[in-house]
Short mmCIF file of C-alpha atoms and ligand atoms in Angstrom, two decimals:
data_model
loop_
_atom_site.label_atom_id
_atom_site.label_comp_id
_atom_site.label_asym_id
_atom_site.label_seq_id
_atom_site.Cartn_x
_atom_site.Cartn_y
_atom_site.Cartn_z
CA UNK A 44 -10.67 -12.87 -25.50
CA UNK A 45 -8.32 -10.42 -24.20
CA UNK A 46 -5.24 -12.63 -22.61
CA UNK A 47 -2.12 -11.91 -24.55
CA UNK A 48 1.71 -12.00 -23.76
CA UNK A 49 4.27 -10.53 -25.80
CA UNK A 50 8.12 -11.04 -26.24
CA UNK A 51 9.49 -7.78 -26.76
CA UNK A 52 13.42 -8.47 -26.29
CA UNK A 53 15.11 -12.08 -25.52
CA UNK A 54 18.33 -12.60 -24.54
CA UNK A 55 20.74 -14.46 -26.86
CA UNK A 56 22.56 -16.43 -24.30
CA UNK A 57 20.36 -17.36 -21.93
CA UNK A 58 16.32 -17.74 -21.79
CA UNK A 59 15.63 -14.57 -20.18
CA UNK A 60 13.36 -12.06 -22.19
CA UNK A 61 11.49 -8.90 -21.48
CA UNK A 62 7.55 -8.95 -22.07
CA UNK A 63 4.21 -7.77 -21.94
CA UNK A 64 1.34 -9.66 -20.41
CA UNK A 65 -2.38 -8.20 -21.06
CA UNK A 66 -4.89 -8.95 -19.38
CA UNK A 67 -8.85 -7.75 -18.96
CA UNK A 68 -7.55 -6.03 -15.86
CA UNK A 69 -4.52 -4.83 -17.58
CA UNK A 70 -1.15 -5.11 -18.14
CA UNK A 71 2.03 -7.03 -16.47
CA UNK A 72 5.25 -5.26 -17.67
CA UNK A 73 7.80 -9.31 -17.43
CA UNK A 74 9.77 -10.20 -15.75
CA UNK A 75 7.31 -9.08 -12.51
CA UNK A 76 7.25 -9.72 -9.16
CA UNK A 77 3.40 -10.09 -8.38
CA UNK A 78 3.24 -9.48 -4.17
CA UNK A 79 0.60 -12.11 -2.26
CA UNK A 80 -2.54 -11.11 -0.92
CA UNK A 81 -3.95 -14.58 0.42
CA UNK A 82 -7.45 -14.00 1.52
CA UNK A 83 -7.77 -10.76 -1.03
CA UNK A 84 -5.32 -8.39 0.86
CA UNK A 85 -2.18 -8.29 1.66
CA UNK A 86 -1.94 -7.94 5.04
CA UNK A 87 -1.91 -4.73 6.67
CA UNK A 88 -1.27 -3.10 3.74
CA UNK A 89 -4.21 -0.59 1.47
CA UNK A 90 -4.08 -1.67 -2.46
CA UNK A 91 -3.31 1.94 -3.37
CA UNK A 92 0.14 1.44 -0.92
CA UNK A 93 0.53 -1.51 -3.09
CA UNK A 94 0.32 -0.12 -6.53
CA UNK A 95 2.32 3.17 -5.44
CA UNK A 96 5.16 0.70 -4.55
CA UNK A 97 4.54 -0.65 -7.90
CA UNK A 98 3.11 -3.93 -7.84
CA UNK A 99 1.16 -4.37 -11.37
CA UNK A 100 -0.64 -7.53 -9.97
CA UNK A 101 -1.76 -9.01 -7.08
CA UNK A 102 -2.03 -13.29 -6.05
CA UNK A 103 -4.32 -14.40 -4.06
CA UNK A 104 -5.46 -17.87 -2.87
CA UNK A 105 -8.72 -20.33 -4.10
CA UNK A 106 -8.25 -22.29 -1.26
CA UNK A 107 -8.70 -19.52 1.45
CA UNK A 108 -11.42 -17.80 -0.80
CA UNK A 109 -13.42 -20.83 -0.73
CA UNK A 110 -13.51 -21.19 2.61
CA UNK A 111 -14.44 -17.86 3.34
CA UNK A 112 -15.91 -16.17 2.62
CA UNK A 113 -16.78 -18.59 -0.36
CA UNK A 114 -16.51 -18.19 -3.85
CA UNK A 115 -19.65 -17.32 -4.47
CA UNK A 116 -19.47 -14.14 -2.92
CA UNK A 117 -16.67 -12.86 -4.72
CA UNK A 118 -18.96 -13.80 -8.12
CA UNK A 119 -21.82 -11.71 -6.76
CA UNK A 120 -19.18 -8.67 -5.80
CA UNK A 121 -18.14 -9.37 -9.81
CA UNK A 122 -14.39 -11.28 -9.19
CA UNK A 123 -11.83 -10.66 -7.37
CA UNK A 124 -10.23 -7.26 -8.53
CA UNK A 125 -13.99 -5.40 -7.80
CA UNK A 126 -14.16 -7.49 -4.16
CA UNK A 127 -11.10 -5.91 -2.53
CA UNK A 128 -10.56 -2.34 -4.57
CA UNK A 129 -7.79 -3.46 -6.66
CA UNK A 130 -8.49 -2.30 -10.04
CA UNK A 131 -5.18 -4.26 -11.77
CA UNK A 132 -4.42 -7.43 -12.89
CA UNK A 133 -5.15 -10.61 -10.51
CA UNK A 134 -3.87 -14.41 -10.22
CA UNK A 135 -5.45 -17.62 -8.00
CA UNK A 136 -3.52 -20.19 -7.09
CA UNK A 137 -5.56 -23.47 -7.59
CA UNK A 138 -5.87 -24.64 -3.71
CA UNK A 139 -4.04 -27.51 -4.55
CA UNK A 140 -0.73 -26.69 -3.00
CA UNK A 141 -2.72 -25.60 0.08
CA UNK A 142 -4.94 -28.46 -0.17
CA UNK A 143 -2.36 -30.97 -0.24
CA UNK A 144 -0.01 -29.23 2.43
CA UNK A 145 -2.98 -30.20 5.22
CA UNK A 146 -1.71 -33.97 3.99
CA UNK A 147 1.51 -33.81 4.08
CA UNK A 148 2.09 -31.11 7.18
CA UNK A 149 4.01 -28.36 5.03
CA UNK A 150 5.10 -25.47 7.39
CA UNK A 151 7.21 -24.19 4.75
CA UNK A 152 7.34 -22.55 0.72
CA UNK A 153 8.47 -24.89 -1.50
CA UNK A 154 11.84 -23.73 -2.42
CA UNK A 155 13.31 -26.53 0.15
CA UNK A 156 16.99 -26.78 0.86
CA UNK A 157 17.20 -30.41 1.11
CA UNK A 158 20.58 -29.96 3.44
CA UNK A 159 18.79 -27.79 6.21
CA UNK A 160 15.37 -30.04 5.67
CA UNK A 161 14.22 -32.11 8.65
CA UNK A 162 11.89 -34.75 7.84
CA UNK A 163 9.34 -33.01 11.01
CA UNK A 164 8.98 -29.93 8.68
CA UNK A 165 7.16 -31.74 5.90
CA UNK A 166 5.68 -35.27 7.66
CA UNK A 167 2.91 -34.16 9.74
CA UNK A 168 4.16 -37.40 11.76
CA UNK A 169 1.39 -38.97 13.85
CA UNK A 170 -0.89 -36.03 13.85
CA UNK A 171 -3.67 -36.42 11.76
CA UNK A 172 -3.88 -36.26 8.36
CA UNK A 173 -6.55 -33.55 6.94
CA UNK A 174 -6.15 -34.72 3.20
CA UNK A 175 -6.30 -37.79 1.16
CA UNK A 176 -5.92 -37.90 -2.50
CA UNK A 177 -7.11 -40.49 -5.36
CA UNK A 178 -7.35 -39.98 -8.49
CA UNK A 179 -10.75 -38.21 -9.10
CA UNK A 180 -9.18 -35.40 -6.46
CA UNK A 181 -8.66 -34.38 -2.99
CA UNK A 182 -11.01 -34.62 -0.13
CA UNK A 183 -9.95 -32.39 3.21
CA UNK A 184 -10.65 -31.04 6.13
CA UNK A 185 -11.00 -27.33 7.24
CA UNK A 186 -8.35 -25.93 9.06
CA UNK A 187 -10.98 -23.05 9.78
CA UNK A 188 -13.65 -25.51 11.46
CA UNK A 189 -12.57 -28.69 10.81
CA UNK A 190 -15.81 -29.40 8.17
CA UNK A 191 -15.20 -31.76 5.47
CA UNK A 192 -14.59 -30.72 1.84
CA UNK A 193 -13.61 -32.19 -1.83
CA UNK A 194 -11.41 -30.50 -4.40
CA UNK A 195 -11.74 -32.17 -7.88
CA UNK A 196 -9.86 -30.33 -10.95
CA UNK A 197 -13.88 -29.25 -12.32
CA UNK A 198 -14.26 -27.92 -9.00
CA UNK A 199 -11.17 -25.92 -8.75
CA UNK A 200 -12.05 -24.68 -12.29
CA UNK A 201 -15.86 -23.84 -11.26
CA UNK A 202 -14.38 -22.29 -7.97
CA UNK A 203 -11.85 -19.98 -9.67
CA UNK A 204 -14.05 -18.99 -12.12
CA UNK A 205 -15.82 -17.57 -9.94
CA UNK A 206 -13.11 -15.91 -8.00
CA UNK A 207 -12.84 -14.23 -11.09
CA UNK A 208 -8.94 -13.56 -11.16
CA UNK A 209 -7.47 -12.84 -14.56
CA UNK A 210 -4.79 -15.97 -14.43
CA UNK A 211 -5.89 -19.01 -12.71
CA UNK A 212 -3.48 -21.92 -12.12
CA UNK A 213 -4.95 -26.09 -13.03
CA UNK A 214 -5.32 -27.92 -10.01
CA UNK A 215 -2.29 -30.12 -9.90
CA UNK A 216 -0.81 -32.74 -7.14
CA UNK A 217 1.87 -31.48 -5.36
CA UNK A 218 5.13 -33.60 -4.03
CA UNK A 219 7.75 -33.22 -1.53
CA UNK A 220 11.28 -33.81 -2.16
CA UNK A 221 10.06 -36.57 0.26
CA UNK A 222 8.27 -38.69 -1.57
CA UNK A 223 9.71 -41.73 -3.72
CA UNK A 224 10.15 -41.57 -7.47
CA UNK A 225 7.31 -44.52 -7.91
CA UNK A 226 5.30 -41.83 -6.36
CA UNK A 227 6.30 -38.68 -8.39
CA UNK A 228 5.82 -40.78 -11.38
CA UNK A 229 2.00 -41.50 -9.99
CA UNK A 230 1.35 -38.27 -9.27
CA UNK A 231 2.67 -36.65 -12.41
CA UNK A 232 0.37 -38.75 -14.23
CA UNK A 233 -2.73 -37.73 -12.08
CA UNK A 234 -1.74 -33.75 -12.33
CA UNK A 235 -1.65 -34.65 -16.66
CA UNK A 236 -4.90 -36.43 -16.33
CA UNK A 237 -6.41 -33.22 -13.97
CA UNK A 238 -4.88 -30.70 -16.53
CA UNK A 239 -6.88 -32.15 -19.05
CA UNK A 240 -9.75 -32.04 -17.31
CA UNK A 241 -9.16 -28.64 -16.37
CA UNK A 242 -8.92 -27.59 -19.39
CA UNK A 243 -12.56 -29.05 -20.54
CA UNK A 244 -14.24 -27.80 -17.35
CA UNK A 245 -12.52 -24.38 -18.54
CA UNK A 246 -13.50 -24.09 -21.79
CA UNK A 247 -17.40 -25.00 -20.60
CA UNK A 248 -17.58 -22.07 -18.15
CA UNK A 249 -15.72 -19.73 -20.26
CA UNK A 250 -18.98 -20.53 -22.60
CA UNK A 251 -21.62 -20.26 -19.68
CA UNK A 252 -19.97 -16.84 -18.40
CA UNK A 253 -19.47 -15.44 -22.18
CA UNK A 254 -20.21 -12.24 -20.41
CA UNK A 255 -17.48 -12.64 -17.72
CA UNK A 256 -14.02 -10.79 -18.88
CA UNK A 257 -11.94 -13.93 -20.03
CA UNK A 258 -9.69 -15.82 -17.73
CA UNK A 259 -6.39 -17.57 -18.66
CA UNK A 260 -5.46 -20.85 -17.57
CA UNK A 261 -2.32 -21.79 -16.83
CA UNK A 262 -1.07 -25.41 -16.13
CA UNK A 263 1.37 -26.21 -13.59
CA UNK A 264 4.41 -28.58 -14.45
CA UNK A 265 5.76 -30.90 -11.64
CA UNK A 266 8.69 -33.68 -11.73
CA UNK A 267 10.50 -32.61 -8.65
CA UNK A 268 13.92 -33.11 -9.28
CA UNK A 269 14.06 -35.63 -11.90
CA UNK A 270 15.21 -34.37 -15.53
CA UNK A 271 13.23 -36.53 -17.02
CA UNK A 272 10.03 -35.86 -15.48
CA UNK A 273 9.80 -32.46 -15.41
CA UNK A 274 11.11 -32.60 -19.10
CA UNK A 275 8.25 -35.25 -19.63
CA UNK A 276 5.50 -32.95 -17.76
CA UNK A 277 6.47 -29.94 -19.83
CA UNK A 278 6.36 -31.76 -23.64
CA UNK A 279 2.80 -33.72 -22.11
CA UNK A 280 1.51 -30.20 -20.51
CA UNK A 281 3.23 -27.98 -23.37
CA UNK A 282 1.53 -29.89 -26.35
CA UNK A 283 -1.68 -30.84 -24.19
CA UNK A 284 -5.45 -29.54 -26.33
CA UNK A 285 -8.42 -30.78 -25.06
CA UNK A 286 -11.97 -29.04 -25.96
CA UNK A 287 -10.04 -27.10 -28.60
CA UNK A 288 -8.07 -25.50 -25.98
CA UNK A 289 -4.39 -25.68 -25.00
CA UNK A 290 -3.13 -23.54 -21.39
CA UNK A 291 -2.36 -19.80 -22.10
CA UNK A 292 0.48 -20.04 -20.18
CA UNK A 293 2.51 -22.25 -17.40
CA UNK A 294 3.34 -22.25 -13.61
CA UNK A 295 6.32 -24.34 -12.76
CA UNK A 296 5.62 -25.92 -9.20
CA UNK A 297 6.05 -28.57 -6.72
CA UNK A 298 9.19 -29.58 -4.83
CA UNK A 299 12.05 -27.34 -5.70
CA UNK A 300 15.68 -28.21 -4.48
CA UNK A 301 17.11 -24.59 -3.87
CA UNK A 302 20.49 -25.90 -5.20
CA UNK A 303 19.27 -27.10 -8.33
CA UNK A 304 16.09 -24.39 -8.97
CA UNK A 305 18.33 -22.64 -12.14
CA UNK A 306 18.66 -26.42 -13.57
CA UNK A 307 14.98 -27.49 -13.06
CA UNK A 308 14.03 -24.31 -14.80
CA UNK A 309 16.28 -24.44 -17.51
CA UNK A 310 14.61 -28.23 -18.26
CA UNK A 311 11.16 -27.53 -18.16
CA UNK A 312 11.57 -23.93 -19.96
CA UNK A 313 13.20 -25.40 -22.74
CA UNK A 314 10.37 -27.80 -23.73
CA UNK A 315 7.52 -25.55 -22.86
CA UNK A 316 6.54 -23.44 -25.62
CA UNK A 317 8.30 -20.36 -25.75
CA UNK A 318 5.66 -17.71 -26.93
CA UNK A 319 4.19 -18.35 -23.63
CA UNK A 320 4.66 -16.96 -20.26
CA UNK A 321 6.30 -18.62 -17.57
CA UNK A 322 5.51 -18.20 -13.67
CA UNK A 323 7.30 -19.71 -10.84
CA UNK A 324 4.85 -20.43 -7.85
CA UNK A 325 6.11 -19.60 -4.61
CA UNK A 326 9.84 -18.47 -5.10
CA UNK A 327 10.85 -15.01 -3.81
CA UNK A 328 13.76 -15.08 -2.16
CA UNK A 329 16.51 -12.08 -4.25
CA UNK A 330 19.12 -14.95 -4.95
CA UNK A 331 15.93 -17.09 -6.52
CA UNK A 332 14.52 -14.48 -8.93
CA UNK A 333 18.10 -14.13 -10.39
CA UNK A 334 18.01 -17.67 -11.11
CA UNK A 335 14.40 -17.58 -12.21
CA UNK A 336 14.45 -14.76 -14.64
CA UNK A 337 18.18 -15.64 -16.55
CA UNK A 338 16.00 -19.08 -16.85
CA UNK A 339 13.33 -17.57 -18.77
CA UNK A 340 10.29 -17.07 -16.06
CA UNK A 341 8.25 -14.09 -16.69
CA UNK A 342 6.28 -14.04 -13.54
CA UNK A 343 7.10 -14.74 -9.49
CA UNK A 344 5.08 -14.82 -6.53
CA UNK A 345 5.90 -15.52 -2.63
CA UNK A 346 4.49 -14.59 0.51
CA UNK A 347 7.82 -14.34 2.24
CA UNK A 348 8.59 -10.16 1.54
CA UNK A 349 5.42 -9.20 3.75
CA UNK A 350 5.30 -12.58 5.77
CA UNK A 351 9.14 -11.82 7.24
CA UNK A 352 8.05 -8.09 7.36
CA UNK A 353 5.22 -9.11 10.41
CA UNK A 354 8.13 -10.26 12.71
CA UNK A 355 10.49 -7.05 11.47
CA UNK A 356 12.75 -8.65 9.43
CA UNK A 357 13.70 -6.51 6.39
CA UNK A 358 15.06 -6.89 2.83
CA UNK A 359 17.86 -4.41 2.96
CA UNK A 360 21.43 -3.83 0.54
CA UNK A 361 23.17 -4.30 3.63
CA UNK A 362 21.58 -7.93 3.38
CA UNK A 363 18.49 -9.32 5.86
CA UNK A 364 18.07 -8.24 9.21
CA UNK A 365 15.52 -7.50 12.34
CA UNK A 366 14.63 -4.34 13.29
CA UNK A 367 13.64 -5.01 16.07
CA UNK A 368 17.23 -5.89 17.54
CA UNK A 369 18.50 -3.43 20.09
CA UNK A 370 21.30 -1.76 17.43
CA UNK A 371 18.80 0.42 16.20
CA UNK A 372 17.37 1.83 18.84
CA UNK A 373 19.20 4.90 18.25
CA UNK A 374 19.38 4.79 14.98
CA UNK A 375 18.03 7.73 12.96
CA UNK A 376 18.79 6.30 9.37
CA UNK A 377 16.22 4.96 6.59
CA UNK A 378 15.73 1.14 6.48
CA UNK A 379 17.65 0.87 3.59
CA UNK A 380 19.06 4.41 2.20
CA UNK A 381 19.01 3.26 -1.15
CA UNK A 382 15.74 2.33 -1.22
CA UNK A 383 12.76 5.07 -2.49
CA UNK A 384 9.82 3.19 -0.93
CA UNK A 385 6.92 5.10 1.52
CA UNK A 386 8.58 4.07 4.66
CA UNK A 387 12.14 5.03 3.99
CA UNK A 388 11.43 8.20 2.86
CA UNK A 389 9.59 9.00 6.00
CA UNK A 390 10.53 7.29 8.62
CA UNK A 391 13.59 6.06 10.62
CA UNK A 392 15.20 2.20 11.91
CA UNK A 393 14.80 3.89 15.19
CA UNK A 394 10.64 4.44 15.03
CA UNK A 395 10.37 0.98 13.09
CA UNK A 396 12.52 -0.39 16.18
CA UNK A 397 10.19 1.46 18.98
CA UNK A 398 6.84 0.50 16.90
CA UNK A 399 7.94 -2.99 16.94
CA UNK A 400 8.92 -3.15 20.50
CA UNK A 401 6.21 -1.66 21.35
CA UNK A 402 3.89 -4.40 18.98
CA UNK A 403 2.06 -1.57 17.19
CA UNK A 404 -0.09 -2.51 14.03
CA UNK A 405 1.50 0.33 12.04
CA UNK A 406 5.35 -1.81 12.62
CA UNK A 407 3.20 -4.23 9.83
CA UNK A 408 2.06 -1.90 7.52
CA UNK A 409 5.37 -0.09 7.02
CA UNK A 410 8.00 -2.96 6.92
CA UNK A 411 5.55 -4.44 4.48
CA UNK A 412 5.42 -1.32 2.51
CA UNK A 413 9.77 -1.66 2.54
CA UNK A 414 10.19 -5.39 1.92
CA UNK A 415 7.28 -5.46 -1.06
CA UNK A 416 8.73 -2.28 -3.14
CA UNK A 417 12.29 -3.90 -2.46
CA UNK A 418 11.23 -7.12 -4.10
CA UNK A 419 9.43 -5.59 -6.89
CA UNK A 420 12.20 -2.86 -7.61
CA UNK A 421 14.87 -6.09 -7.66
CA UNK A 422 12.87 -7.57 -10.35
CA UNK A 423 12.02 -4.25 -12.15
CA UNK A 424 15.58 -3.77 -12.27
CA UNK A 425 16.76 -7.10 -13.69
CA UNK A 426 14.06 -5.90 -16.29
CA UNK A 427 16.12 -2.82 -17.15
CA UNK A 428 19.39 -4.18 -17.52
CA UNK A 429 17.97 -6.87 -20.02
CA UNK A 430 16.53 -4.25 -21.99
CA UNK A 431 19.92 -2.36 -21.56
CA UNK A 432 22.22 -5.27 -22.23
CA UNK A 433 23.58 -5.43 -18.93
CA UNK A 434 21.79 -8.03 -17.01
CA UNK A 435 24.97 -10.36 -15.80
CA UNK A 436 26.69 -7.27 -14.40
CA UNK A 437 23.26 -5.45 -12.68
CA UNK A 438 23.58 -9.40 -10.81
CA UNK A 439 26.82 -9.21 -10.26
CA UNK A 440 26.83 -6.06 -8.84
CA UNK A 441 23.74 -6.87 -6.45
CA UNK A 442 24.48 -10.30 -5.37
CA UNK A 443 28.14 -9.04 -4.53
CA UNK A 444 27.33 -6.29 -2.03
CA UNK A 445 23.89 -8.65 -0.87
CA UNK A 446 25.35 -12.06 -0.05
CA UNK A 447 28.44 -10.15 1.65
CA UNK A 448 26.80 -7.85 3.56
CA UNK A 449 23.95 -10.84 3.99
CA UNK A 450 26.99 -12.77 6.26
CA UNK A 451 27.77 -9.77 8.47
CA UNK A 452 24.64 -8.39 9.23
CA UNK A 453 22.75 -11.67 10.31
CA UNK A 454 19.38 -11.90 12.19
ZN1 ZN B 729 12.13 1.09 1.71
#
């Protein structure tokens, strides 16, 4: 078995540390950022782009690689790293946030602002429902083709196993902020019932594929915003064996009130055990990973850098804006001057203006390039000033100049 983390520094007033996660695939220098590649790439973007912009790890998606081109290829190309030339460390999410989003209409990541939230962004309304779930698992439709399908946690297990990523997530039942407590309750209870089911189904096809590199499994704690669930999840999950096996390490999911994403973490990451790492699924936003890593997560991933990149919006110390707005038509200035990435060493807002305008494919590939190494450089940096003592200043510092500059320079 060759899944380790180790605490190398912790903070004595707060739950951040510093650490090293190894995998077969190898090492994840913590706190990371770990970029999205859905269907095994990140869009418009070459894996050597991504690790000379310094990802260490790459997530990608069960639910999309089961649909195609089906998990079974990916075993036969041996996992998920050999499949799509990306010799470093890899994570799956289980499907079951994607699964469960065709029920409940999700257009959005799950770091919801329940002041801005209307109820037409998460209730797919009268439009048809494409999941159900009971408590043996999931059953939905396509969105490819519209073909019928069944998640249960032994298949997400068999199905990730085969993906062949080096952390794999239990399949869990995710909530809105929408649903009633009754129903959190409910569904807590199902996600502790799948985890341990996971867990068998794990440990039975770690056996069968003894010649596989090992995987780790993580479980994922929900709760919403109640204190005592998520406390509750993370002592059940936390303390959970079954087959001789307890989860290598933890995903904290499910509906997360931006206001109160510091105080949910702080709960659940003071129950969990502590030798073990921590990832937050789906957060990525800079203000969030400040929260998330002075709370003691080790490990963030979130489409939106290379999503918000496709439509030219950029991740910038002057704070977020679009490129392809008509200020920069002229202008012959890196995206961000501070920042040391591919595209702002060689290129100007005025090209990434024309190449948008003009709706060329390479517009993609180099905002992506920016907004991915600006991410990953945030979190490498909060990284540094733990190990240097200086964490509460390096925020400071950023989150003064960001969230200013963030309310001049708007979209
Ligand atoms: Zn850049």
């Amino acid at each position: 078995m060759s899944f380790n983390f180790e605490i190398k520094s912790a903070q004595e007033d707060s739950l951040a540390r510093v650490g090293t996660i190894t995998t077969p695939h190898g090492q994840i220098q913590t706190p990371a950022f770990i970029p999205v590649g859905t269907k095994a790439t990140v869009k418009s973007v070459l894996p050597e782009a991504m690790a000379d912009l310094g990802a260490q790890a790459l997530l990608a998606n069960a639910y999309h690689l089961y649909l195609q081109p089906g998990a079974d290829i990916l075993d036969e190309a041996g996992g998920l790293s050999e499949f799509m030339n990306w010799p470093g460390p890899t994570f799956t999410d289980s499907g079951g946030f994607q699964v469960l989003s065709l029920g409940v209409g999700f257009k959005k990541v799950l770091a919801m602002d329940a002041k801005t939230f209307r109820a037409d962004d998460v209730i797919a309304g009268n439009k048809e429902r494409l999941a159900h779930v009971d408590d043996e698992g999931v059953t939905f439709k396509s969105h490819l083709d519209g073909s019928m399908h069944r998640f249960t946690p032994e298949i997400s297990m068999q199905v990730q196993h085969q993906i062949g990523a080096d952390i794999m997530f239990a399949f869990d039942e995710c909530t809105t902020l929408h649903n009633t407590r009754p129903y959190q309750e409910l569904a807590m209870e199902r996600t502790l019932a799948w985890a341990a089911r996971c867990l068998d189904e794990h440990k039975l096809l770690t056996e069968q594929r003894s010649t596989k590199p090992y995987q780790a499994l993580f479980g994922v704690i929900q709760g919403a915003q109640y204190e005592d669930l998520r406390k509750k999840a993370a002592g059940d999950l936390g303390s959970l064996e079954s087959s001789d096996q307890s989860f290598d390490g933890f995903g904290i999911g499910g509906a997360l009130d931006k206001e109160k994403l510091g105080t949910i973490i702080s709960w659940v990451n003071q129950v969990l055990p502590q030798e073990k790492p921590k990832h937050l699924l789906g957060i990525g936003a800079p203000e969030d990973l400040f929260v998330g890593v002075e709370n003691g997560i080790d490990t963030f991933d979130c489409v939106l850098a290379s999503r918000i990149a496709r439509t030219s919006a950029v991740y910038t110390m002057e704070g977020r804006f679009n490129l392809s707005n008509s200020r920069f038509k002229r202008d012959f200035t890196a995206i961000d001057d501070e920042c040391d990435c591919y595209t702002c060493t060689h290129y100007t807002r005025a090209y990434m203006h024309h190449v948008f305008r003009g709706k060329e494919m390479i517009a993609a590939t180099l905002a992506t390039i920016h907004n991915e190494r600006f991410i990953v450089r945030l979190v490498d940096q909060m990284r540094q000033a733990l190990l240097d003592g200086n964490f509460a200043d390096m925020k400071a510092d950023f989150l003064g100049r960001y969230a200013h500059r963030s309310g001049q320079a708007s979209d």
